[in-house]
Amino acid sequence: MKATQALPPGYVARGAISLEGNRRLLVLLNLLGIPWLVLCAIFFVAVASKLQPAQSQASGTLSLSITSVLLLLLVIAVTIVGVLVIHELVHGLFFWLFTRSRPRFGFKGAYAYAAAPD
């Protein structure tokens, strides 16, 4: 496959999807992501309990202090930001591999993006 910046003659766009200026679509996509977040959280807890079963079986429940909850929230926040950055860098890498042009990166309020130049 060879990327091009010029569309072929007779090309007709059938439509476009853009989050820019489409707050309803942005909210809808974020709401649809909530079940995925819950599923991943359940999977994470299941894996964590298998990796360290003595911790959750000692008292029958998992007890957390305020410090550990705050630390957990900090780890989650840092992880989300880290995954977001890596995700967009992967997009940018493939934009660069296919176009040999430097991609653009940005952040617009609720979402980050990588875009092919022009």
mmCIF file of N, CA and C in Angstrom:
data_model
loop_
_atom_site.group_PDB
_atom_site.id
_atom_site.type_symbol
_atom_site.label_atom_id
_atom_site.label_comp_id
_atom_site.label_asym_id
_atom_site.label_seq_id
_atom_site.Cartn_x
_atom_site.Cartn_y
_atom_site.Cartn_z
ATOM 1 N N MET A 1 0.844 -1.166 0.000
ATOM 2 C CA MET A 1 0.000 0.000 0.000
ATOM 3 C C MET A 1 0.896 1.239 0.000
ATOM 4 N N LYS A 2 0.562 2.189 -0.840
ATOM 5 C CA LYS A 2 1.321 3.436 -0.888
ATOM 6 C C LYS A 2 0.384 4.591 -0.566
ATOM 7 N N ALA A 3 0.760 5.375 0.418
ATOM 8 C CA ALA A 3 -0.051 6.527 0.809
ATOM 9 C C ALA A 3 0.111 7.644 -0.211
ATOM 10 N N THR A 4 -0.932 8.414 -0.369
ATOM 11 C CA THR A 4 -0.898 9.550 -1.279
ATOM 12 C C THR A 4 -1.593 10.741 -0.632
ATOM 13 N N GLN A 5 -1.176 11.941 -1.030
ATOM 14 C CA GLN A 5 -1.835 13.133 -0.516
ATOM 15 C C GLN A 5 -2.790 13.727 -1.544
ATOM 16 N N ALA A 6 -2.816 13.149 -2.749
ATOM 17 C CA ALA A 6 -3.718 13.620 -3.798
ATOM 18 C C ALA A 6 -4.771 12.541 -4.059
ATOM 19 N N LEU A 7 -6.027 12.925 -4.038
ATOM 20 C CA LEU A 7 -7.105 11.969 -4.283
ATOM 21 C C LEU A 7 -7.217 11.681 -5.776
ATOM 22 N N PRO A 8 -7.611 10.466 -6.140
ATOM 23 C CA PRO A 8 -7.724 10.120 -7.558
ATOM 24 C C PRO A 8 -8.861 10.887 -8.233
ATOM 25 N N PRO A 9 -8.776 11.062 -9.539
ATOM 26 C CA PRO A 9 -9.857 11.753 -10.253
ATOM 27 C C PRO A 9 -11.174 11.002 -10.083
ATOM 28 N N GLY A 10 -12.252 11.745 -9.910
ATOM 29 C CA GLY A 10 -13.563 11.126 -9.754
ATOM 30 C C GLY A 10 -13.877 10.687 -8.338
ATOM 31 N N TYR A 11 -12.967 10.927 -7.399
ATOM 32 C CA TYR A 11 -13.212 10.534 -6.013
ATOM 33 C C TYR A 11 -14.360 11.360 -5.442
ATOM 34 N N VAL A 12 -15.289 10.680 -4.793
ATOM 35 C CA VAL A 12 -16.414 11.358 -4.159
ATOM 36 C C VAL A 12 -16.488 10.900 -2.703
ATOM 37 N N ALA A 13 -16.408 11.856 -1.795
ATOM 38 C CA ALA A 13 -16.507 11.514 -0.374
ATOM 39 C C ALA A 13 -17.948 11.137 -0.049
ATOM 40 N N ARG A 14 -18.134 10.022 0.636
ATOM 41 C CA ARG A 14 -19.479 9.563 1.018
ATOM 42 C C ARG A 14 -19.911 10.127 2.363
ATOM 43 N N GLY A 15 -18.960 10.595 3.141
ATOM 44 C CA GLY A 15 -19.280 11.131 4.455
ATOM 45 C C GLY A 15 -18.019 11.280 5.277
ATOM 46 N N ALA A 16 -18.173 11.780 6.466
ATOM 47 C CA ALA A 16 -17.038 11.973 7.365
ATOM 48 C C ALA A 16 -17.521 11.859 8.804
ATOM 49 N N ILE A 17 -16.618 11.423 9.657
ATOM 50 C CA ILE A 17 -16.898 11.368 11.085
ATOM 51 C C ILE A 17 -15.851 12.239 11.766
ATOM 52 N N SER A 18 -16.310 13.201 12.539
ATOM 53 C CA SER A 18 -15.397 14.089 13.231
ATOM 54 C C SER A 18 -15.954 14.389 14.620
ATOM 55 N N LEU A 19 -15.073 14.353 15.600
ATOM 56 C CA LEU A 19 -15.485 14.710 16.953
ATOM 57 C C LEU A 19 -15.464 16.222 17.153
ATOM 58 N N GLU A 20 -14.755 16.912 16.283
ATOM 59 C CA GLU A 20 -14.654 18.360 16.407
ATOM 60 C C GLU A 20 -16.016 19.002 16.157
ATOM 61 N N GLY A 21 -16.512 19.685 17.153
ATOM 62 C CA GLY A 21 -17.799 20.347 17.034
ATOM 63 C C GLY A 21 -18.993 19.424 17.183
ATOM 64 N N ASN A 22 -18.758 18.148 17.478
ATOM 65 C CA ASN A 22 -19.854 17.191 17.615
ATOM 66 C C ASN A 22 -19.867 16.657 19.048
ATOM 67 N N ARG A 23 -20.325 17.487 19.949
ATOM 68 C CA ARG A 23 -20.318 17.140 21.372
ATOM 69 C C ARG A 23 -21.166 15.907 21.656
ATOM 70 N N ARG A 24 -22.266 15.761 20.948
ATOM 71 C CA ARG A 24 -23.159 14.605 21.160
ATOM 72 C C ARG A 24 -22.434 13.287 20.871
ATOM 73 N N LEU A 25 -21.702 13.231 19.752
ATOM 74 C CA LEU A 25 -20.953 12.026 19.409
ATOM 75 C C LEU A 25 -19.851 11.767 20.431
ATOM 76 N N LEU A 26 -19.185 12.821 20.865
ATOM 77 C CA LEU A 26 -18.129 12.689 21.868
ATOM 78 C C LEU A 26 -18.681 12.093 23.164
ATOM 79 N N VAL A 27 -19.809 12.610 23.636
ATOM 80 C CA VAL A 27 -20.429 12.095 24.864
ATOM 81 C C VAL A 27 -20.887 10.653 24.656
ATOM 82 N N LEU A 28 -21.508 10.363 23.514
ATOM 83 C CA LEU A 28 -21.980 9.011 23.225
ATOM 84 C C LEU A 28 -20.835 8.001 23.242
ATOM 85 N N LEU A 29 -19.727 8.324 22.586
ATOM 86 C CA LEU A 29 -18.594 7.402 22.554
ATOM 87 C C LEU A 29 -18.009 7.186 23.946
ATOM 88 N N ASN A 30 -17.965 8.241 24.746
ATOM 89 C CA ASN A 30 -17.468 8.088 26.112
ATOM 90 C C ASN A 30 -18.410 7.249 26.963
ATOM 91 N N LEU A 31 -19.714 7.420 26.787
ATOM 92 C CA LEU A 31 -20.679 6.592 27.528
ATOM 93 C C LEU A 31 -20.587 5.127 27.100
ATOM 94 N N LEU A 32 -20.370 4.888 25.820
ATOM 95 C CA LEU A 32 -20.227 3.511 25.340
ATOM 96 C C LEU A 32 -18.948 2.861 25.870
ATOM 97 N N GLY A 33 -17.977 3.681 26.252
ATOM 98 C CA GLY A 33 -16.727 3.155 26.796
ATOM 99 C C GLY A 33 -16.838 2.712 28.247
ATOM 100 N N ILE A 34 -17.885 3.134 28.947
ATOM 101 C CA ILE A 34 -18.036 2.787 30.366
ATOM 102 C C ILE A 34 -18.158 1.283 30.589
ATOM 103 N N PRO A 35 -18.982 0.546 29.810
ATOM 104 C CA PRO A 35 -19.032 -0.910 30.014
ATOM 105 C C PRO A 35 -17.666 -1.571 29.795
ATOM 106 N N TRP A 36 -16.902 -1.072 28.843
ATOM 107 C CA TRP A 36 -15.566 -1.618 28.603
ATOM 108 C C TRP A 36 -14.665 -1.358 29.814
ATOM 109 N N LEU A 37 -14.775 -0.182 30.403
ATOM 110 C CA LEU A 37 -14.008 0.148 31.599
ATOM 111 C C LEU A 37 -14.361 -0.799 32.744
ATOM 112 N N VAL A 38 -15.650 -1.050 32.948
ATOM 113 C CA VAL A 38 -16.098 -1.957 34.017
ATOM 114 C C VAL A 38 -15.569 -3.365 33.769
ATOM 115 N N LEU A 39 -15.670 -3.831 32.531
ATOM 116 C CA LEU A 39 -15.179 -5.170 32.197
ATOM 117 C C LEU A 39 -13.675 -5.286 32.448
ATOM 118 N N CYS A 40 -12.923 -4.274 32.059
ATOM 119 C CA CYS A 40 -11.474 -4.289 32.294
ATOM 120 C C CYS A 40 -11.147 -4.249 33.789
ATOM 121 N N ALA A 41 -11.920 -3.485 34.559
ATOM 122 C CA ALA A 41 -11.693 -3.412 36.005
ATOM 123 C C ALA A 41 -11.944 -4.775 36.654
ATOM 124 N N ILE A 42 -12.997 -5.458 36.243
ATOM 125 C CA ILE A 42 -13.294 -6.794 36.781
ATOM 126 C C ILE A 42 -12.168 -7.755 36.431
ATOM 127 N N PHE A 43 -11.704 -7.695 35.188
ATOM 128 C CA PHE A 43 -10.606 -8.555 34.753
ATOM 129 C C PHE A 43 -9.343 -8.261 35.562
ATOM 130 N N PHE A 44 -9.055 -6.968 35.771
ATOM 131 C CA PHE A 44 -7.869 -6.589 36.536
ATOM 132 C C PHE A 44 -7.924 -7.127 37.957
ATOM 133 N N VAL A 45 -9.063 -6.984 38.616
ATOM 134 C CA VAL A 45 -9.211 -7.481 39.989
ATOM 135 C C VAL A 45 -9.060 -9.003 40.023
ATOM 136 N N ALA A 46 -9.627 -9.696 39.044
ATOM 137 C CA ALA A 46 -9.512 -11.156 38.987
ATOM 138 C C ALA A 46 -8.058 -11.580 38.822
ATOM 139 N N VAL A 47 -7.338 -10.924 37.928
ATOM 140 C CA VAL A 47 -5.929 -11.261 37.710
ATOM 141 C C VAL A 47 -5.108 -10.920 38.943
ATOM 142 N N ALA A 48 -5.353 -9.756 39.544
ATOM 143 C CA ALA A 48 -4.606 -9.346 40.731
ATOM 144 C C ALA A 48 -4.824 -10.325 41.882
ATOM 145 N N SER A 49 -6.054 -10.811 42.055
ATOM 146 C CA SER A 49 -6.310 -11.748 43.148
ATOM 147 C C SER A 49 -5.638 -13.099 42.888
ATOM 148 N N LYS A 50 -5.467 -13.464 41.623
ATOM 149 C CA LYS A 50 -4.753 -14.709 41.301
ATOM 150 C C LYS A 50 -3.252 -14.560 41.523
ATOM 151 N N LEU A 51 -2.729 -13.369 41.270
ATOM 152 C CA LEU A 51 -1.299 -13.132 41.439
ATOM 153 C C LEU A 51 -0.897 -13.020 42.904
ATOM 154 N N GLN A 52 -1.810 -12.521 43.740
ATOM 155 C CA GLN A 52 -1.516 -12.358 45.156
ATOM 156 C C GLN A 52 -2.705 -12.847 45.984
ATOM 157 N N PRO A 53 -2.987 -14.156 45.931
ATOM 158 C CA PRO A 53 -4.185 -14.678 46.609
ATOM 159 C C PRO A 53 -4.144 -14.532 48.124
ATOM 160 N N ALA A 54 -2.976 -14.557 48.728
ATOM 161 C CA ALA A 54 -2.884 -14.479 50.189
ATOM 162 C C ALA A 54 -3.415 -13.136 50.694
ATOM 163 N N GLN A 55 -3.240 -12.095 49.918
ATOM 164 C CA GLN A 55 -3.686 -10.755 50.304
ATOM 165 C C GLN A 55 -5.208 -10.694 50.437
ATOM 166 N N SER A 56 -5.935 -11.286 49.490
ATOM 167 C CA SER A 56 -7.394 -11.191 49.520
ATOM 168 C C SER A 56 -8.036 -12.285 50.366
ATOM 169 N N GLN A 57 -7.321 -13.370 50.648
ATOM 170 C CA GLN A 57 -7.896 -14.468 51.423
ATOM 171 C C GLN A 57 -7.609 -14.367 52.910
ATOM 172 N N ALA A 58 -6.685 -13.499 53.316
ATOM 173 C CA ALA A 58 -6.305 -13.401 54.724
ATOM 174 C C ALA A 58 -7.496 -13.018 55.602
ATOM 175 N N SER A 59 -8.268 -12.041 55.174
ATOM 176 C CA SER A 59 -9.395 -11.616 55.993
ATOM 177 C C SER A 59 -10.731 -11.907 55.318
ATOM 178 N N GLY A 60 -10.687 -12.448 54.133
ATOM 179 C CA GLY A 60 -11.913 -12.723 53.406
ATOM 180 C C GLY A 60 -12.373 -11.547 52.573
ATOM 181 N N THR A 61 -11.867 -10.365 52.913
ATOM 182 C CA THR A 61 -12.189 -9.172 52.118
ATOM 183 C C THR A 61 -10.906 -8.401 51.874
ATOM 184 N N LEU A 62 -10.972 -7.521 50.960
ATOM 185 C CA LEU A 62 -9.826 -6.682 50.652
ATOM 186 C C LEU A 62 -10.019 -5.347 51.371
ATOM 187 N N SER A 63 -9.197 -5.082 52.376
ATOM 188 C CA SER A 63 -9.331 -3.834 53.117
ATOM 189 C C SER A 63 -8.303 -2.832 52.605
ATOM 190 N N LEU A 64 -8.762 -1.607 52.415
ATOM 191 C CA LEU A 64 -7.893 -0.567 51.887
ATOM 192 C C LEU A 64 -7.890 0.630 52.823
ATOM 193 N N SER A 65 -6.718 1.193 53.041
ATOM 194 C CA SER A 65 -6.622 2.417 53.830
ATOM 195 C C SER A 65 -6.802 3.619 52.901
ATOM 196 N N ILE A 66 -6.988 4.780 53.473
ATOM 197 C CA ILE A 66 -7.126 6.005 52.682
ATOM 198 C C ILE A 66 -5.870 6.222 51.840
ATOM 199 N N THR A 67 -4.709 5.974 52.432
ATOM 200 C CA THR A 67 -3.444 6.147 51.709
ATOM 201 C C THR A 67 -3.367 5.223 50.509
ATOM 202 N N SER A 68 -3.751 3.968 50.699
ATOM 203 C CA SER A 68 -3.672 3.030 49.577
ATOM 204 C C SER A 68 -4.694 3.359 48.493
ATOM 205 N N VAL A 69 -5.856 3.877 48.875
ATOM 206 C CA VAL A 69 -6.854 4.278 47.880
ATOM 207 C C VAL A 69 -6.340 5.470 47.080
ATOM 208 N N LEU A 70 -5.755 6.462 47.763
ATOM 209 C CA LEU A 70 -5.203 7.622 47.060
ATOM 210 C C LEU A 70 -4.051 7.214 46.151
ATOM 211 N N LEU A 71 -3.212 6.314 46.632
ATOM 212 C CA LEU A 71 -2.111 5.817 45.809
ATOM 213 C C LEU A 71 -2.651 5.076 44.586
ATOM 214 N N LEU A 72 -3.684 4.278 44.793
ATOM 215 C CA LEU A 72 -4.308 3.549 43.686
ATOM 216 C C LEU A 72 -4.876 4.528 42.660
ATOM 217 N N LEU A 73 -5.552 5.581 43.107
ATOM 218 C CA LEU A 73 -6.098 6.583 42.190
ATOM 219 C C LEU A 73 -4.989 7.297 41.422
ATOM 220 N N LEU A 74 -3.879 7.574 42.091
ATOM 221 C CA LEU A 74 -2.743 8.206 41.421
ATOM 222 C C LEU A 74 -2.160 7.278 40.361
ATOM 223 N N VAL A 75 -2.005 6.011 40.705
ATOM 224 C CA VAL A 75 -1.486 5.026 39.743
ATOM 225 C C VAL A 75 -2.420 4.908 38.543
ATOM 226 N N ILE A 76 -3.720 4.903 38.792
ATOM 227 C CA ILE A 76 -4.695 4.820 37.692
ATOM 228 C C ILE A 76 -4.579 6.049 36.790
ATOM 229 N N ALA A 77 -4.489 7.227 37.373
ATOM 230 C CA ALA A 77 -4.393 8.461 36.589
ATOM 231 C C ALA A 77 -3.118 8.479 35.746
ATOM 232 N N VAL A 78 -1.996 8.117 36.357
ATOM 233 C CA VAL A 78 -0.724 8.085 35.623
ATOM 234 C C VAL A 78 -0.776 7.038 34.514
ATOM 235 N N THR A 79 -1.393 5.903 34.790
ATOM 236 C CA THR A 79 -1.524 4.848 33.780
ATOM 237 C C THR A 79 -2.376 5.320 32.606
ATOM 238 N N ILE A 80 -3.487 5.977 32.881
ATOM 239 C CA ILE A 80 -4.353 6.474 31.807
ATOM 240 C C ILE A 80 -3.594 7.458 30.925
ATOM 241 N N VAL A 81 -2.889 8.398 31.533
ATOM 242 C CA VAL A 81 -2.120 9.379 30.763
ATOM 243 C C VAL A 81 -1.031 8.670 29.959
ATOM 244 N N GLY A 82 -0.339 7.730 30.584
ATOM 245 C CA GLY A 82 0.723 6.994 29.888
ATOM 246 C C GLY A 82 0.203 6.208 28.698
ATOM 247 N N VAL A 83 -0.912 5.511 28.880
ATOM 248 C CA VAL A 83 -1.494 4.734 27.793
ATOM 249 C C VAL A 83 -1.966 5.660 26.669
ATOM 250 N N LEU A 84 -2.535 6.795 27.037
ATOM 251 C CA LEU A 84 -2.997 7.769 26.051
ATOM 252 C C LEU A 84 -1.831 8.261 25.192
ATOM 253 N N VAL A 85 -0.724 8.606 25.828
ATOM 254 C CA VAL A 85 0.450 9.100 25.100
ATOM 255 C C VAL A 85 1.007 8.010 24.185
ATOM 256 N N ILE A 86 1.168 6.804 24.712
ATOM 257 C CA ILE A 86 1.697 5.698 23.900
ATOM 258 C C ILE A 86 0.761 5.393 22.734
ATOM 259 N N HIS A 87 -0.539 5.399 22.972
ATOM 260 C CA HIS A 87 -1.529 5.122 21.932
ATOM 261 C C HIS A 87 -1.393 6.126 20.781
ATOM 262 N N GLU A 88 -1.326 7.407 21.108
ATOM 263 C CA GLU A 88 -1.215 8.420 20.059
ATOM 264 C C GLU A 88 0.146 8.376 19.373
ATOM 265 N N LEU A 89 1.198 8.018 20.093
ATOM 266 C CA LEU A 89 2.509 7.858 19.466
ATOM 267 C C LEU A 89 2.510 6.725 18.448
ATOM 268 N N VAL A 90 1.785 5.650 18.736
ATOM 269 C CA VAL A 90 1.664 4.543 17.776
ATOM 270 C C VAL A 90 0.929 5.022 16.523
ATOM 271 N N HIS A 91 -0.156 5.788 16.702
ATOM 272 C CA HIS A 91 -0.848 6.363 15.543
ATOM 273 C C HIS A 91 0.136 7.209 14.730
ATOM 274 N N GLY A 92 0.873 8.078 15.404
ATOM 275 C CA GLY A 92 1.834 8.946 14.731
ATOM 276 C C GLY A 92 2.914 8.162 14.007
ATOM 277 N N LEU A 93 3.389 7.078 14.610
ATOM 278 C CA LEU A 93 4.404 6.237 13.973
ATOM 279 C C LEU A 93 3.892 5.688 12.643
ATOM 280 N N PHE A 94 2.669 5.197 12.633
ATOM 281 C CA PHE A 94 2.139 4.646 11.390
ATOM 282 C C PHE A 94 1.815 5.730 10.370
ATOM 283 N N PHE A 95 1.383 6.906 10.828
ATOM 284 C CA PHE A 95 1.215 8.017 9.887
ATOM 285 C C PHE A 95 2.547 8.318 9.211
ATOM 286 N N TRP A 96 3.617 8.348 10.016
ATOM 287 C CA TRP A 96 4.938 8.641 9.477
ATOM 288 C C TRP A 96 5.413 7.517 8.546
ATOM 289 N N LEU A 97 5.203 6.251 8.937
ATOM 290 C CA LEU A 97 5.632 5.134 8.092
ATOM 291 C C LEU A 97 4.937 5.148 6.732
ATOM 292 N N PHE A 98 3.655 5.492 6.708
ATOM 293 C CA PHE A 98 2.907 5.456 5.449
ATOM 294 C C PHE A 98 3.077 6.719 4.610
ATOM 295 N N THR A 99 3.253 7.877 5.249
ATOM 296 C CA THR A 99 3.315 9.128 4.480
ATOM 297 C C THR A 99 4.717 9.713 4.401
ATOM 298 N N ARG A 100 5.617 9.274 5.263
ATOM 299 C CA ARG A 100 6.967 9.837 5.380
ATOM 300 C C ARG A 100 6.926 11.339 5.658
ATOM 301 N N SER A 101 5.844 11.764 6.286
ATOM 302 C CA SER A 101 5.698 13.151 6.709
ATOM 303 C C SER A 101 5.462 13.168 8.216
ATOM 304 N N ARG A 102 5.928 14.216 8.847
ATOM 305 C CA ARG A 102 5.800 14.311 10.298
ATOM 306 C C ARG A 102 4.333 14.502 10.691
ATOM 307 N N PRO A 103 3.813 13.636 11.559
ATOM 308 C CA PRO A 103 2.414 13.777 11.991
ATOM 309 C C PRO A 103 2.263 14.948 12.967
ATOM 310 N N ARG A 104 1.018 15.369 13.131
ATOM 311 C CA ARG A 104 0.697 16.406 14.109
ATOM 312 C C ARG A 104 0.029 15.743 15.305
ATOM 313 N N PHE A 105 0.365 16.218 16.483
ATOM 314 C CA PHE A 105 -0.230 15.720 17.714
ATOM 315 C C PHE A 105 -0.928 16.884 18.403
ATOM 316 N N GLY A 106 -2.018 16.580 19.087
ATOM 317 C CA GLY A 106 -2.707 17.646 19.788
ATOM 318 C C GLY A 106 -3.650 17.109 20.840
ATOM 319 N N PHE A 107 -4.204 18.044 21.595
ATOM 320 C CA PHE A 107 -5.158 17.715 22.644
ATOM 321 C C PHE A 107 -6.255 18.753 22.584
ATOM 322 N N LYS A 108 -7.494 18.307 22.434
ATOM 323 C CA LYS A 108 -8.635 19.225 22.358
ATOM 324 C C LYS A 108 -9.625 18.873 23.450
ATOM 325 N N GLY A 109 -9.465 19.481 24.587
ATOM 326 C CA GLY A 109 -10.410 19.296 25.686
ATOM 327 C C GLY A 109 -10.530 17.873 26.171
ATOM 328 N N ALA A 110 -11.438 17.102 25.577
ATOM 329 C CA ALA A 110 -11.728 15.765 26.082
ATOM 330 C C ALA A 110 -10.975 14.651 25.363
ATOM 331 N N TYR A 111 -10.214 14.976 24.329
ATOM 332 C CA TYR A 111 -9.518 13.888 23.618
ATOM 333 C C TYR A 111 -8.186 14.370 23.052
ATOM 334 N N ALA A 112 -7.261 13.418 22.942
ATOM 335 C CA ALA A 112 -5.980 13.662 22.315
ATOM 336 C C ALA A 112 -6.049 13.063 20.920
ATOM 337 N N TYR A 113 -5.166 13.535 20.026
ATOM 338 C CA TYR A 113 -5.196 13.000 18.671
ATOM 339 C C TYR A 113 -3.826 13.048 18.029
ATOM 340 N N ALA A 114 -3.647 12.205 17.032
ATOM 341 C CA ALA A 114 -2.521 12.246 16.112
ATOM 342 C C ALA A 114 -3.139 12.374 14.737
ATOM 343 N N ALA A 115 -2.579 13.245 13.906
ATOM 344 C CA ALA A 115 -3.164 13.467 12.588
ATOM 345 C C ALA A 115 -2.076 13.444 11.525
ATOM 346 N N ALA A 116 -2.437 12.915 10.363
ATOM 347 C CA ALA A 116 -1.516 12.963 9.237
ATOM 348 C C ALA A 116 -1.415 14.408 8.780
ATOM 349 N N PRO A 117 -0.233 14.806 8.308
ATOM 350 C CA PRO A 117 -0.084 16.191 7.859
ATOM 351 C C PRO A 117 -0.996 16.487 6.677
ATOM 352 N N ASP A 118 -1.473 17.709 6.609
ATOM 353 C CA ASP A 118 -2.333 18.183 5.515
ATOM 354 C C ASP A 118 -3.535 17.293 5.313
#
